[in-house]
Amino acid sequence: MTNTIEITKAQTSKIHEVDFENLSFGKVFTDHMFICDFKNGEWQQPEITPYAPLTLDPSARVFHYGQAVFEGMKAFKDEANKVWLFRPEDNLLRINKSAERLAMPEFPKDVFMEGLKALINLDEAWVKPGFGNSLYIRPFVIATEPAIAASPALEYKFLIICSPAQSYYSGDVRVLIAEQFSRSANGGVGFAKAAGNYAAQFYPTSLANQEGFQQIIWTDADTHEFLEEAGTMNVFFRINDTLVTAPTNERILDGITRKSIIQIAQDSGIAVEVRPIKVSELIKASKSGALKEIFGSGTAAVVSPISAFSYKGDVFEIPKDEKSFSSIFKEKLLNIQYNKSEDPYGWRQSI
């Protein structure tokens, strides 16, 4: 494999056709994409090409056995029009960890970082300035070998595509605590960003939507007693002035935003407990008034406050707090990402 990236520029740009004031998340894509094939036991020549559909054989293994992993990350433009990434090496480590679990080849760090930066530099005009605007970046790997034998593929594609995004606001999020369905099980692929993990969530989430809830707080598959994740996000609970979140394990995604929030909270003098938390403890805290807030964390929304949860037909409202932990963490994270404050952790990287 060579680190030299072949670049083919688009003849014309689509950017002038885009209404950046009214973007639907993940539906508009930039002019170029990064692509690299894995064949004959090694990664081939990396390329950046005009964004275009892929041509795959109907027997490509991704369609039949679900060998597909992905990541989500963002680029930000500060007030001086400089573009920044947030903890990109962590995304590469995680996609390689996901790939390993699905018997897929890892991707080299130096080629990933060079390709990512070259791609964003090429489509830099798509990264709009302004607090809340960003470029959502989607690296992913799919099995492309044309064969339907039930075994790992011998050929893959690694791609990076980018989509301009606006400030994410979901309004009041009401969640249903899972009593029957589970997101993942012991020994499974819950810790990986595997495509099938998300497809399996759609049906139970649609049932929750029909009852007036936007998301599900997932519980453990064995007993449904322990709280694990909220929708596609890690979840935090503020009980009195202590921040509680479940530990990562083979069922729970090691969220990059999650890790950042824990670090910021600890450095802000907030007590943090990373431990299992039962549904019964949450209900007790809600009834006693000790439960001050619940929020999810992830790349898209950064922090998403939860206004109410339901369990076994009972709905528990969560009081609003203008000085919530969630608002503090979101502001501090965004200030680092947009280069509006110092970054004592070295999370921010320039393009």
mmCIF file of C-alpha atoms in Angstrom:
data_model
loop_
_atom_site.group_PDB
_atom_site.id
_atom_site.type_symbol
_atom_site.label_atom_id
_atom_site.label_comp_id
_atom_site.label_asym_id
_atom_site.label_seq_id
_atom_site.Cartn_x
_atom_site.Cartn_y
_atom_site.Cartn_z
ATOM 1 C CA MET A 1 0.000 0.000 0.000
ATOM 2 C CA THR A 2 1.199 3.504 -0.762
ATOM 3 C CA ASN A 3 0.460 6.602 1.283
ATOM 4 C CA THR A 4 0.197 8.620 -1.929
ATOM 5 C CA ILE A 5 -3.448 9.447 -2.523
ATOM 6 C CA GLU A 6 -4.642 9.771 -6.084
ATOM 7 C CA ILE A 7 -7.010 12.748 -6.323
ATOM 8 C CA THR A 8 -9.556 13.213 -9.088
ATOM 9 C CA LYS A 9 -11.408 16.501 -8.666
ATOM 10 C CA ALA A 10 -15.062 16.971 -9.560
ATOM 11 C CA GLN A 11 -15.476 19.028 -12.731
ATOM 12 C CA THR A 12 -18.218 21.109 -11.149
ATOM 13 C CA SER A 13 -19.371 21.601 -7.573
ATOM 14 C CA LYS A 14 -22.883 20.953 -6.227
ATOM 15 C CA ILE A 15 -22.415 23.443 -3.405
ATOM 16 C CA HIS A 16 -24.350 26.247 -5.106
ATOM 17 C CA GLU A 17 -27.440 24.018 -5.276
ATOM 18 C CA VAL A 18 -27.535 23.544 -1.499
ATOM 19 C CA ASP A 19 -29.719 25.542 0.888
ATOM 20 C CA PHE A 20 -27.457 25.638 3.925
ATOM 21 C CA GLU A 21 -30.168 27.314 6.002
ATOM 22 C CA ASN A 22 -32.489 24.322 5.673
ATOM 23 C CA LEU A 23 -30.436 21.148 5.787
ATOM 24 C CA SER A 24 -31.914 17.745 6.546
ATOM 25 C CA PHE A 25 -29.367 15.762 8.518
ATOM 26 C CA GLY A 26 -27.428 13.267 6.421
ATOM 27 C CA LYS A 27 -29.166 13.846 3.089
ATOM 28 C CA VAL A 28 -26.762 16.225 1.331
ATOM 29 C CA PHE A 29 -23.191 15.200 0.552
ATOM 30 C CA THR A 30 -20.057 17.045 -0.509
ATOM 31 C CA ASP A 31 -18.379 16.862 -3.915
ATOM 32 C CA HIS A 32 -15.796 14.199 -3.121
ATOM 33 C CA MET A 33 -15.265 10.923 -1.279
ATOM 34 C CA PHE A 34 -12.292 8.873 -0.109
ATOM 35 C CA ILE A 35 -12.151 5.255 -1.219
ATOM 36 C CA CYS A 36 -9.678 2.410 -0.781
ATOM 37 C CA ASP A 37 -10.061 -1.258 -1.735
ATOM 38 C CA PHE A 38 -8.746 -4.297 0.111
ATOM 39 C CA LYS A 39 -7.700 -7.124 -2.225
ATOM 40 C CA ASN A 40 -5.139 -9.930 -2.224
ATOM 41 C CA GLY A 41 -4.625 -9.529 1.504
ATOM 42 C CA GLU A 42 -3.704 -5.834 1.492
ATOM 43 C CA TRP A 43 -5.090 -2.343 1.092
ATOM 44 C CA GLN A 44 -4.634 -0.926 -2.395
ATOM 45 C CA GLN A 45 -4.027 2.569 -3.756
ATOM 46 C CA PRO A 46 -6.153 5.110 -1.812
ATOM 47 C CA GLU A 47 -8.123 7.599 -3.897
ATOM 48 C CA ILE A 48 -10.251 10.695 -3.576
ATOM 49 C CA THR A 49 -12.841 10.825 -6.345
ATOM 50 C CA PRO A 50 -16.018 12.773 -7.151
ATOM 51 C CA TYR A 51 -18.907 11.630 -4.979
ATOM 52 C CA ALA A 52 -20.805 8.991 -6.960
ATOM 53 C CA PRO A 53 -22.821 5.779 -6.578
ATOM 54 C CA LEU A 54 -20.986 2.502 -6.086
ATOM 55 C CA THR A 55 -21.343 -0.492 -8.354
ATOM 56 C CA LEU A 56 -21.418 -3.769 -6.421
ATOM 57 C CA ASP A 57 -22.107 -7.342 -7.417
ATOM 58 C CA PRO A 58 -25.479 -8.605 -6.094
ATOM 59 C CA SER A 59 -23.554 -11.358 -4.326
ATOM 60 C CA ALA A 60 -21.309 -8.932 -2.417
ATOM 61 C CA ARG A 61 -21.082 -10.378 1.073
ATOM 62 C CA VAL A 62 -22.182 -7.151 2.777
ATOM 63 C CA PHE A 63 -25.692 -7.742 1.412
ATOM 64 C CA HIS A 64 -25.881 -11.277 2.772
ATOM 65 C CA TYR A 65 -23.858 -11.412 5.987
ATOM 66 C CA GLY A 66 -23.781 -7.811 7.146
ATOM 67 C CA GLN A 67 -20.047 -7.212 7.275
ATOM 68 C CA ALA A 68 -20.291 -3.430 7.625
ATOM 69 C CA VAL A 69 -18.899 -1.047 10.245
ATOM 70 C CA PHE A 70 -18.902 2.751 10.407
ATOM 71 C CA GLU A 71 -17.963 5.816 12.406
ATOM 72 C CA GLY A 72 -19.399 9.277 12.990
ATOM 73 C CA MET A 73 -17.244 12.362 13.475
ATOM 74 C CA LYS A 74 -17.272 16.087 12.678
ATOM 75 C CA ALA A 75 -15.166 18.938 11.353
ATOM 76 C CA PHE A 76 -15.724 22.488 12.640
ATOM 77 C CA LYS A 77 -14.792 25.928 11.287
ATOM 78 C CA ASP A 78 -13.825 28.634 13.764
ATOM 79 C CA GLU A 79 -14.268 32.407 13.489
ATOM 80 C CA ALA A 80 -10.956 32.714 11.590
ATOM 81 C CA ASN A 81 -12.173 30.134 9.007
ATOM 82 C CA LYS A 82 -9.740 27.496 10.266
ATOM 83 C CA VAL A 83 -11.046 23.906 10.199
ATOM 84 C CA TRP A 84 -10.705 21.558 13.158
ATOM 85 C CA LEU A 85 -11.277 17.873 13.908
ATOM 86 C CA PHE A 86 -12.229 16.448 17.308
ATOM 87 C CA ARG A 87 -10.358 13.348 18.568
ATOM 88 C CA PRO A 88 -10.048 11.723 15.112
ATOM 89 C CA GLU A 89 -7.597 9.032 16.218
ATOM 90 C CA ASP A 90 -10.232 7.742 18.633
ATOM 91 C CA ASN A 91 -12.618 7.235 15.721
ATOM 92 C CA LEU A 92 -9.995 5.255 13.825
ATOM 93 C CA LEU A 93 -9.229 3.098 16.864
ATOM 94 C CA ARG A 94 -12.914 2.360 17.294
ATOM 95 C CA ILE A 95 -13.650 1.524 13.650
ATOM 96 C CA ASN A 96 -10.670 -0.836 13.665
ATOM 97 C CA LYS A 97 -11.935 -2.416 16.881
ATOM 98 C CA SER A 98 -15.352 -2.821 15.257
ATOM 99 C CA ALA A 99 -13.749 -4.270 12.129
ATOM 100 C CA GLU A 100 -11.776 -6.810 14.143
ATOM 101 C CA ARG A 101 -14.969 -8.059 15.816
ATOM 102 C CA LEU A 102 -16.554 -8.621 12.384
ATOM 103 C CA ALA A 103 -13.426 -10.338 10.984
ATOM 104 C CA MET A 104 -12.603 -7.374 8.751
ATOM 105 C CA PRO A 105 -9.127 -5.895 8.112
ATOM 106 C CA GLU A 106 -7.928 -2.896 10.092
ATOM 107 C CA PHE A 107 -7.107 0.314 8.235
ATOM 108 C CA PRO A 108 -3.693 2.039 8.605
ATOM 109 C CA LYS A 109 -3.653 5.169 10.775
ATOM 110 C CA ASP A 110 -1.320 7.244 8.570
ATOM 111 C CA VAL A 111 -3.393 6.669 5.424
ATOM 112 C CA PHE A 112 -6.636 7.374 7.303
ATOM 113 C CA MET A 113 -5.402 10.675 8.703
ATOM 114 C CA GLU A 114 -3.828 11.796 5.425
ATOM 115 C CA GLY A 115 -6.911 10.829 3.422
ATOM 116 C CA LEU A 116 -9.313 12.427 5.903
ATOM 117 C CA LYS A 117 -7.459 15.743 5.911
ATOM 118 C CA ALA A 118 -6.993 15.762 2.133
ATOM 119 C CA LEU A 119 -10.718 15.121 1.651
ATOM 120 C CA ILE A 120 -11.772 17.910 4.021
ATOM 121 C CA ASN A 121 -9.277 20.322 2.487
ATOM 122 C CA LEU A 122 -10.722 19.573 -0.938
ATOM 123 C CA ASP A 123 -14.301 20.180 0.287
ATOM 124 C CA GLU A 124 -13.375 22.911 2.782
ATOM 125 C CA ALA A 125 -16.046 25.280 1.404
ATOM 126 C CA TRP A 126 -18.696 22.848 2.659
ATOM 127 C CA VAL A 127 -17.596 23.432 6.269
ATOM 128 C CA LYS A 128 -19.633 26.499 7.112
ATOM 129 C CA PRO A 129 -18.618 28.848 9.927
ATOM 130 C CA GLY A 130 -21.019 29.648 12.713
ATOM 131 C CA PHE A 131 -21.651 28.034 16.086
ATOM 132 C CA GLY A 132 -23.654 24.872 15.449
ATOM 133 C CA ASN A 133 -22.650 24.384 11.817
ATOM 134 C CA SER A 134 -20.332 21.456 11.080
ATOM 135 C CA LEU A 135 -19.329 18.857 8.537
ATOM 136 C CA TYR A 136 -20.496 15.404 9.555
ATOM 137 C CA ILE A 137 -17.949 12.770 8.482
ATOM 138 C CA ARG A 138 -18.884 9.141 7.888
ATOM 139 C CA PRO A 139 -16.033 6.622 7.488
ATOM 140 C CA PHE A 140 -17.279 3.079 6.789
ATOM 141 C CA VAL A 141 -16.137 -0.321 5.585
ATOM 142 C CA ILE A 142 -18.165 -2.876 3.631
ATOM 143 C CA ALA A 143 -17.477 -6.400 2.398
ATOM 144 C CA THR A 144 -17.497 -6.357 -1.410
ATOM 145 C CA GLU A 145 -16.285 -9.829 -2.410
ATOM 146 C CA PRO A 146 -18.844 -11.431 -4.782
ATOM 147 C CA ALA A 147 -19.529 -14.708 -2.974
ATOM 148 C CA ILE A 148 -22.386 -16.004 -0.830
ATOM 149 C CA ALA A 149 -20.538 -18.639 1.160
ATOM 150 C CA ALA A 150 -21.053 -17.938 4.874
ATOM 151 C CA SER A 151 -17.507 -16.855 5.726
ATOM 152 C CA PRO A 152 -15.581 -13.588 6.030
ATOM 153 C CA ALA A 153 -15.014 -11.737 2.770
ATOM 154 C CA LEU A 154 -11.615 -11.435 1.146
ATOM 155 C CA GLU A 155 -12.378 -8.028 -0.416
ATOM 156 C CA TYR A 156 -13.552 -4.770 1.190
ATOM 157 C CA LYS A 157 -14.022 -1.061 0.521
ATOM 158 C CA PHE A 158 -13.083 1.649 3.019
ATOM 159 C CA LEU A 159 -14.851 4.932 2.272
ATOM 160 C CA ILE A 160 -15.255 8.369 3.807
ATOM 161 C CA ILE A 161 -18.181 10.574 2.818
ATOM 162 C CA CYS A 162 -19.117 13.974 4.270
ATOM 163 C CA SER A 163 -22.390 15.799 4.859
ATOM 164 C CA PRO A 164 -22.878 19.427 5.970
ATOM 165 C CA ALA A 165 -24.893 19.696 9.172
ATOM 166 C CA GLN A 166 -26.638 22.389 11.163
ATOM 167 C CA SER A 167 -27.055 22.728 14.886
ATOM 168 C CA TYR A 168 -28.893 19.647 16.104
ATOM 169 C CA TYR A 169 -32.013 20.299 18.164
ATOM 170 C CA SER A 170 -34.415 17.503 18.907
ATOM 171 C CA GLY A 171 -36.767 19.315 21.269
ATOM 172 C CA ASP A 172 -38.024 17.520 24.357
ATOM 173 C CA VAL A 173 -37.013 13.878 24.205
ATOM 174 C CA ARG A 174 -39.256 11.414 25.989
ATOM 175 C CA VAL A 175 -37.958 7.880 26.327
ATOM 176 C CA LEU A 176 -39.371 4.437 26.995
ATOM 177 C CA ILE A 177 -37.326 2.056 29.130
ATOM 178 C CA ALA A 178 -37.028 -1.305 27.383
ATOM 179 C CA GLU A 179 -38.767 -4.194 29.076
ATOM 180 C CA GLN A 180 -38.678 -6.790 26.287
ATOM 181 C CA PHE A 181 -36.283 -5.830 23.498
ATOM 182 C CA SER A 182 -32.531 -5.493 23.955
ATOM 183 C CA ARG A 183 -29.918 -3.623 21.985
ATOM 184 C CA SER A 184 -27.190 -6.217 22.447
ATOM 185 C CA ALA A 185 -26.208 -9.292 24.434
ATOM 186 C CA ASN A 186 -23.154 -10.641 26.239
ATOM 187 C CA GLY A 187 -20.599 -11.937 23.787
ATOM 188 C CA GLY A 188 -22.206 -10.059 20.900
ATOM 189 C CA VAL A 189 -21.244 -6.992 18.889
ATOM 190 C CA GLY A 190 -22.873 -4.272 20.981
ATOM 191 C CA PHE A 191 -19.567 -2.471 21.590
ATOM 192 C CA ALA A 192 -18.938 -2.244 17.837
ATOM 193 C CA LYS A 193 -20.417 0.310 15.455
ATOM 194 C CA ALA A 194 -21.747 -2.482 13.292
ATOM 195 C CA ALA A 195 -24.504 -1.614 10.827
ATOM 196 C CA GLY A 196 -26.784 -4.398 12.041
ATOM 197 C CA ASN A 197 -26.820 -3.032 15.585
ATOM 198 C CA TYR A 198 -28.712 0.007 14.364
ATOM 199 C CA ALA A 199 -31.057 -1.830 12.015
ATOM 200 C CA ALA A 200 -32.148 -4.026 14.935
ATOM 201 C CA GLN A 201 -33.167 -0.930 16.907
ATOM 202 C CA PHE A 202 -35.563 0.434 14.317
ATOM 203 C CA TYR A 203 -38.526 -1.840 15.035
ATOM 204 C CA PRO A 204 -38.687 -1.450 18.840
ATOM 205 C CA THR A 205 -38.052 2.288 18.439
ATOM 206 C CA SER A 206 -40.939 2.550 15.979
ATOM 207 C CA LEU A 207 -43.193 0.898 18.568
ATOM 208 C CA ALA A 208 -42.039 3.461 21.141
ATOM 209 C CA ASN A 209 -42.758 6.264 18.642
ATOM 210 C CA GLN A 210 -46.335 5.029 18.327
ATOM 211 C CA GLU A 211 -46.715 5.512 22.095
ATOM 212 C CA GLY A 212 -45.383 9.067 21.926
ATOM 213 C CA PHE A 213 -41.760 8.431 22.864
ATOM 214 C CA GLN A 214 -38.835 9.460 20.668
ATOM 215 C CA GLN A 215 -36.275 6.980 21.910
ATOM 216 C CA ILE A 216 -35.656 3.910 24.050
ATOM 217 C CA ILE A 217 -33.369 3.534 27.018
ATOM 218 C CA TRP A 218 -32.022 0.041 26.499
ATOM 219 C CA THR A 219 -31.657 -2.401 29.365
ATOM 220 C CA ASP A 220 -29.475 -5.474 29.731
ATOM 221 C CA ALA A 221 -30.602 -8.495 27.707
ATOM 222 C CA ASP A 222 -30.473 -10.943 30.630
ATOM 223 C CA THR A 223 -32.713 -9.311 33.232
ATOM 224 C CA HIS A 224 -33.813 -5.915 31.833
ATOM 225 C CA GLU A 225 -32.907 -4.524 35.263
ATOM 226 C CA PHE A 226 -29.877 -2.421 34.340
ATOM 227 C CA LEU A 227 -29.872 0.771 32.248
ATOM 228 C CA GLU A 228 -27.375 0.821 29.392
ATOM 229 C CA GLU A 229 -27.828 3.214 26.423
ATOM 230 C CA ALA A 230 -30.374 5.761 25.187
ATOM 231 C CA GLY A 231 -31.339 5.270 21.567
ATOM 232 C CA THR A 232 -28.065 5.418 19.661
ATOM 233 C CA MET A 233 -26.323 7.359 22.434
ATOM 234 C CA ASN A 234 -24.612 6.750 25.732
ATOM 235 C CA VAL A 235 -26.747 7.902 28.649
ATOM 236 C CA PHE A 236 -26.011 9.846 31.851
ATOM 237 C CA PHE A 237 -28.091 10.267 35.016
ATOM 238 C CA ARG A 238 -27.678 13.111 37.494
ATOM 239 C CA ILE A 239 -28.707 11.909 40.931
ATOM 240 C CA ASN A 240 -28.508 14.861 43.293
ATOM 241 C CA ASP A 241 -25.141 16.310 42.242
ATOM 242 C CA THR A 242 -23.516 13.056 41.187
ATOM 243 C CA LEU A 243 -23.205 12.068 37.539
ATOM 244 C CA VAL A 244 -23.808 8.353 36.960
ATOM 245 C CA THR A 245 -23.268 6.373 33.756
ATOM 246 C CA ALA A 246 -22.990 2.693 32.937
ATOM 247 C CA PRO A 247 -19.511 1.255 32.376
ATOM 248 C CA THR A 248 -18.554 0.309 28.851
ATOM 249 C CA ASN A 249 -18.442 -3.408 28.179
ATOM 250 C CA GLU A 250 -19.074 -5.808 25.313
ATOM 251 C CA ARG A 251 -22.666 -4.518 25.084
ATOM 252 C CA ILE A 252 -22.096 -0.767 25.337
ATOM 253 C CA LEU A 253 -20.383 1.514 22.835
ATOM 254 C CA ASP A 254 -17.248 3.291 24.061
ATOM 255 C CA GLY A 255 -18.543 6.731 23.107
ATOM 256 C CA ILE A 256 -16.001 9.461 22.362
ATOM 257 C CA THR A 257 -18.409 12.189 23.510
ATOM 258 C CA ARG A 258 -19.082 10.071 26.609
ATOM 259 C CA LYS A 259 -15.389 9.920 27.481
ATOM 260 C CA SER A 260 -15.041 13.652 26.918
ATOM 261 C CA ILE A 261 -17.970 14.467 29.199
ATOM 262 C CA ILE A 262 -16.616 12.261 31.986
ATOM 263 C CA GLN A 263 -13.235 14.031 31.758
ATOM 264 C CA ILE A 264 -14.785 17.508 31.749
ATOM 265 C CA ALA A 265 -17.087 16.635 34.658
ATOM 266 C CA GLN A 266 -14.236 15.307 36.781
ATOM 267 C CA ASP A 267 -12.087 18.338 36.025
ATOM 268 C CA SER A 268 -15.021 20.583 36.958
ATOM 269 C CA GLY A 269 -15.198 19.035 40.409
ATOM 270 C CA ILE A 270 -18.362 17.052 39.704
ATOM 271 C CA ALA A 271 -18.596 13.622 41.296
ATOM 272 C CA VAL A 272 -18.736 10.916 38.608
ATOM 273 C CA GLU A 273 -19.707 7.299 39.191
ATOM 274 C CA VAL A 274 -19.153 4.819 36.357
ATOM 275 C CA ARG A 275 -21.152 1.857 37.558
ATOM 276 C CA PRO A 276 -24.197 -0.301 36.812
ATOM 277 C CA ILE A 277 -27.481 1.462 37.573
ATOM 278 C CA LYS A 278 -30.790 -0.324 37.994
ATOM 279 C CA VAL A 279 -34.166 0.799 36.682
ATOM 280 C CA SER A 280 -35.461 0.515 40.255
ATOM 281 C CA GLU A 281 -32.788 2.964 41.462
ATOM 282 C CA LEU A 282 -33.788 5.468 38.775
ATOM 283 C CA ILE A 283 -37.474 5.247 39.689
ATOM 284 C CA LYS A 284 -36.691 5.625 43.383
ATOM 285 C CA ALA A 285 -34.539 8.681 42.664
ATOM 286 C CA SER A 286 -37.292 10.182 40.529
ATOM 287 C CA LYS A 287 -39.951 9.683 43.191
ATOM 288 C CA SER A 288 -37.749 11.179 45.922
ATOM 289 C CA GLY A 289 -36.711 14.172 43.820
ATOM 290 C CA ALA A 290 -33.061 13.095 43.745
ATOM 291 C CA LEU A 291 -33.142 12.581 39.964
ATOM 292 C CA LYS A 292 -32.238 15.976 38.536
ATOM 293 C CA GLU A 293 -31.622 15.123 34.864
ATOM 294 C CA ILE A 294 -31.014 12.470 32.235
ATOM 295 C CA PHE A 295 -29.215 13.124 28.982
ATOM 296 C CA GLY A 296 -27.749 11.216 26.082
ATOM 297 C CA SER A 297 -24.374 11.921 24.498
ATOM 298 C CA GLY A 298 -23.155 11.333 20.955
ATOM 299 C CA THR A 299 -21.531 12.919 17.920
ATOM 300 C CA ALA A 300 -24.689 14.185 16.194
ATOM 301 C CA ALA A 301 -26.418 15.976 19.083
ATOM 302 C CA VAL A 302 -23.405 16.219 21.442
ATOM 303 C CA VAL A 303 -25.789 16.299 24.406
ATOM 304 C CA SER A 304 -29.506 15.527 24.225
ATOM 305 C CA PRO A 305 -31.558 16.243 27.398
ATOM 306 C CA ILE A 306 -34.366 13.821 28.250
ATOM 307 C CA SER A 307 -37.535 15.354 29.672
ATOM 308 C CA ALA A 308 -39.398 12.207 30.774
ATOM 309 C CA PHE A 309 -39.156 8.432 30.890
ATOM 310 C CA SER A 310 -41.758 5.682 31.020
ATOM 311 C CA TYR A 311 -41.583 2.250 32.608
ATOM 312 C CA LYS A 312 -44.368 -0.328 32.893
ATOM 313 C CA GLY A 313 -46.940 2.270 31.902
ATOM 314 C CA ASP A 314 -45.893 4.893 34.443
ATOM 315 C CA VAL A 315 -44.441 8.184 33.185
ATOM 316 C CA PHE A 316 -41.864 10.081 35.228
ATOM 317 C CA GLU A 317 -41.313 13.743 34.348
ATOM 318 C CA ILE A 318 -37.901 15.304 34.891
ATOM 319 C CA PRO A 319 -37.799 18.921 36.109
ATOM 320 C CA LYS A 320 -36.060 21.498 33.916
ATOM 321 C CA ASP A 321 -32.943 23.167 35.299
ATOM 322 C CA GLU A 322 -31.439 26.255 33.681
ATOM 323 C CA LYS A 323 -28.072 25.348 35.236
ATOM 324 C CA SER A 324 -28.190 21.714 34.153
ATOM 325 C CA PHE A 325 -25.063 19.614 33.895
ATOM 326 C CA SER A 326 -25.992 18.816 30.313
ATOM 327 C CA SER A 327 -25.958 22.474 29.247
ATOM 328 C CA ILE A 328 -22.612 23.043 30.981
ATOM 329 C CA PHE A 329 -20.987 20.035 29.318
ATOM 330 C CA LYS A 330 -22.392 20.877 25.901
ATOM 331 C CA GLU A 331 -21.109 24.454 26.051
ATOM 332 C CA LYS A 332 -17.638 23.384 27.170
ATOM 333 C CA LEU A 333 -17.393 20.703 24.495
ATOM 334 C CA LEU A 334 -18.586 23.009 21.719
ATOM 335 C CA ASN A 335 -16.178 25.733 22.804
ATOM 336 C CA ILE A 336 -13.303 23.277 22.449
ATOM 337 C CA GLN A 337 -14.556 21.967 19.110
ATOM 338 C CA TYR A 338 -15.016 25.447 17.611
ATOM 339 C CA ASN A 339 -11.719 26.771 18.966
ATOM 340 C CA LYS A 340 -13.502 29.257 21.215
ATOM 341 C CA SER A 341 -11.642 28.140 24.334
ATOM 342 C CA GLU A 342 -8.399 26.469 25.343
ATOM 343 C CA ASP A 343 -8.115 22.734 24.760
ATOM 344 C CA PRO A 344 -6.184 21.362 27.759
ATOM 345 C CA TYR A 345 -6.677 17.781 26.565
ATOM 346 C CA GLY A 346 -5.248 17.989 23.055
ATOM 347 C CA TRP A 347 -8.545 16.794 21.552
ATOM 348 C CA ARG A 348 -8.700 19.434 18.836
ATOM 349 C CA GLN A 349 -6.694 18.954 15.647
ATOM 350 C CA SER A 350 -6.253 21.420 12.825
ATOM 351 C CA ILE A 351 -6.626 20.349 9.199
#
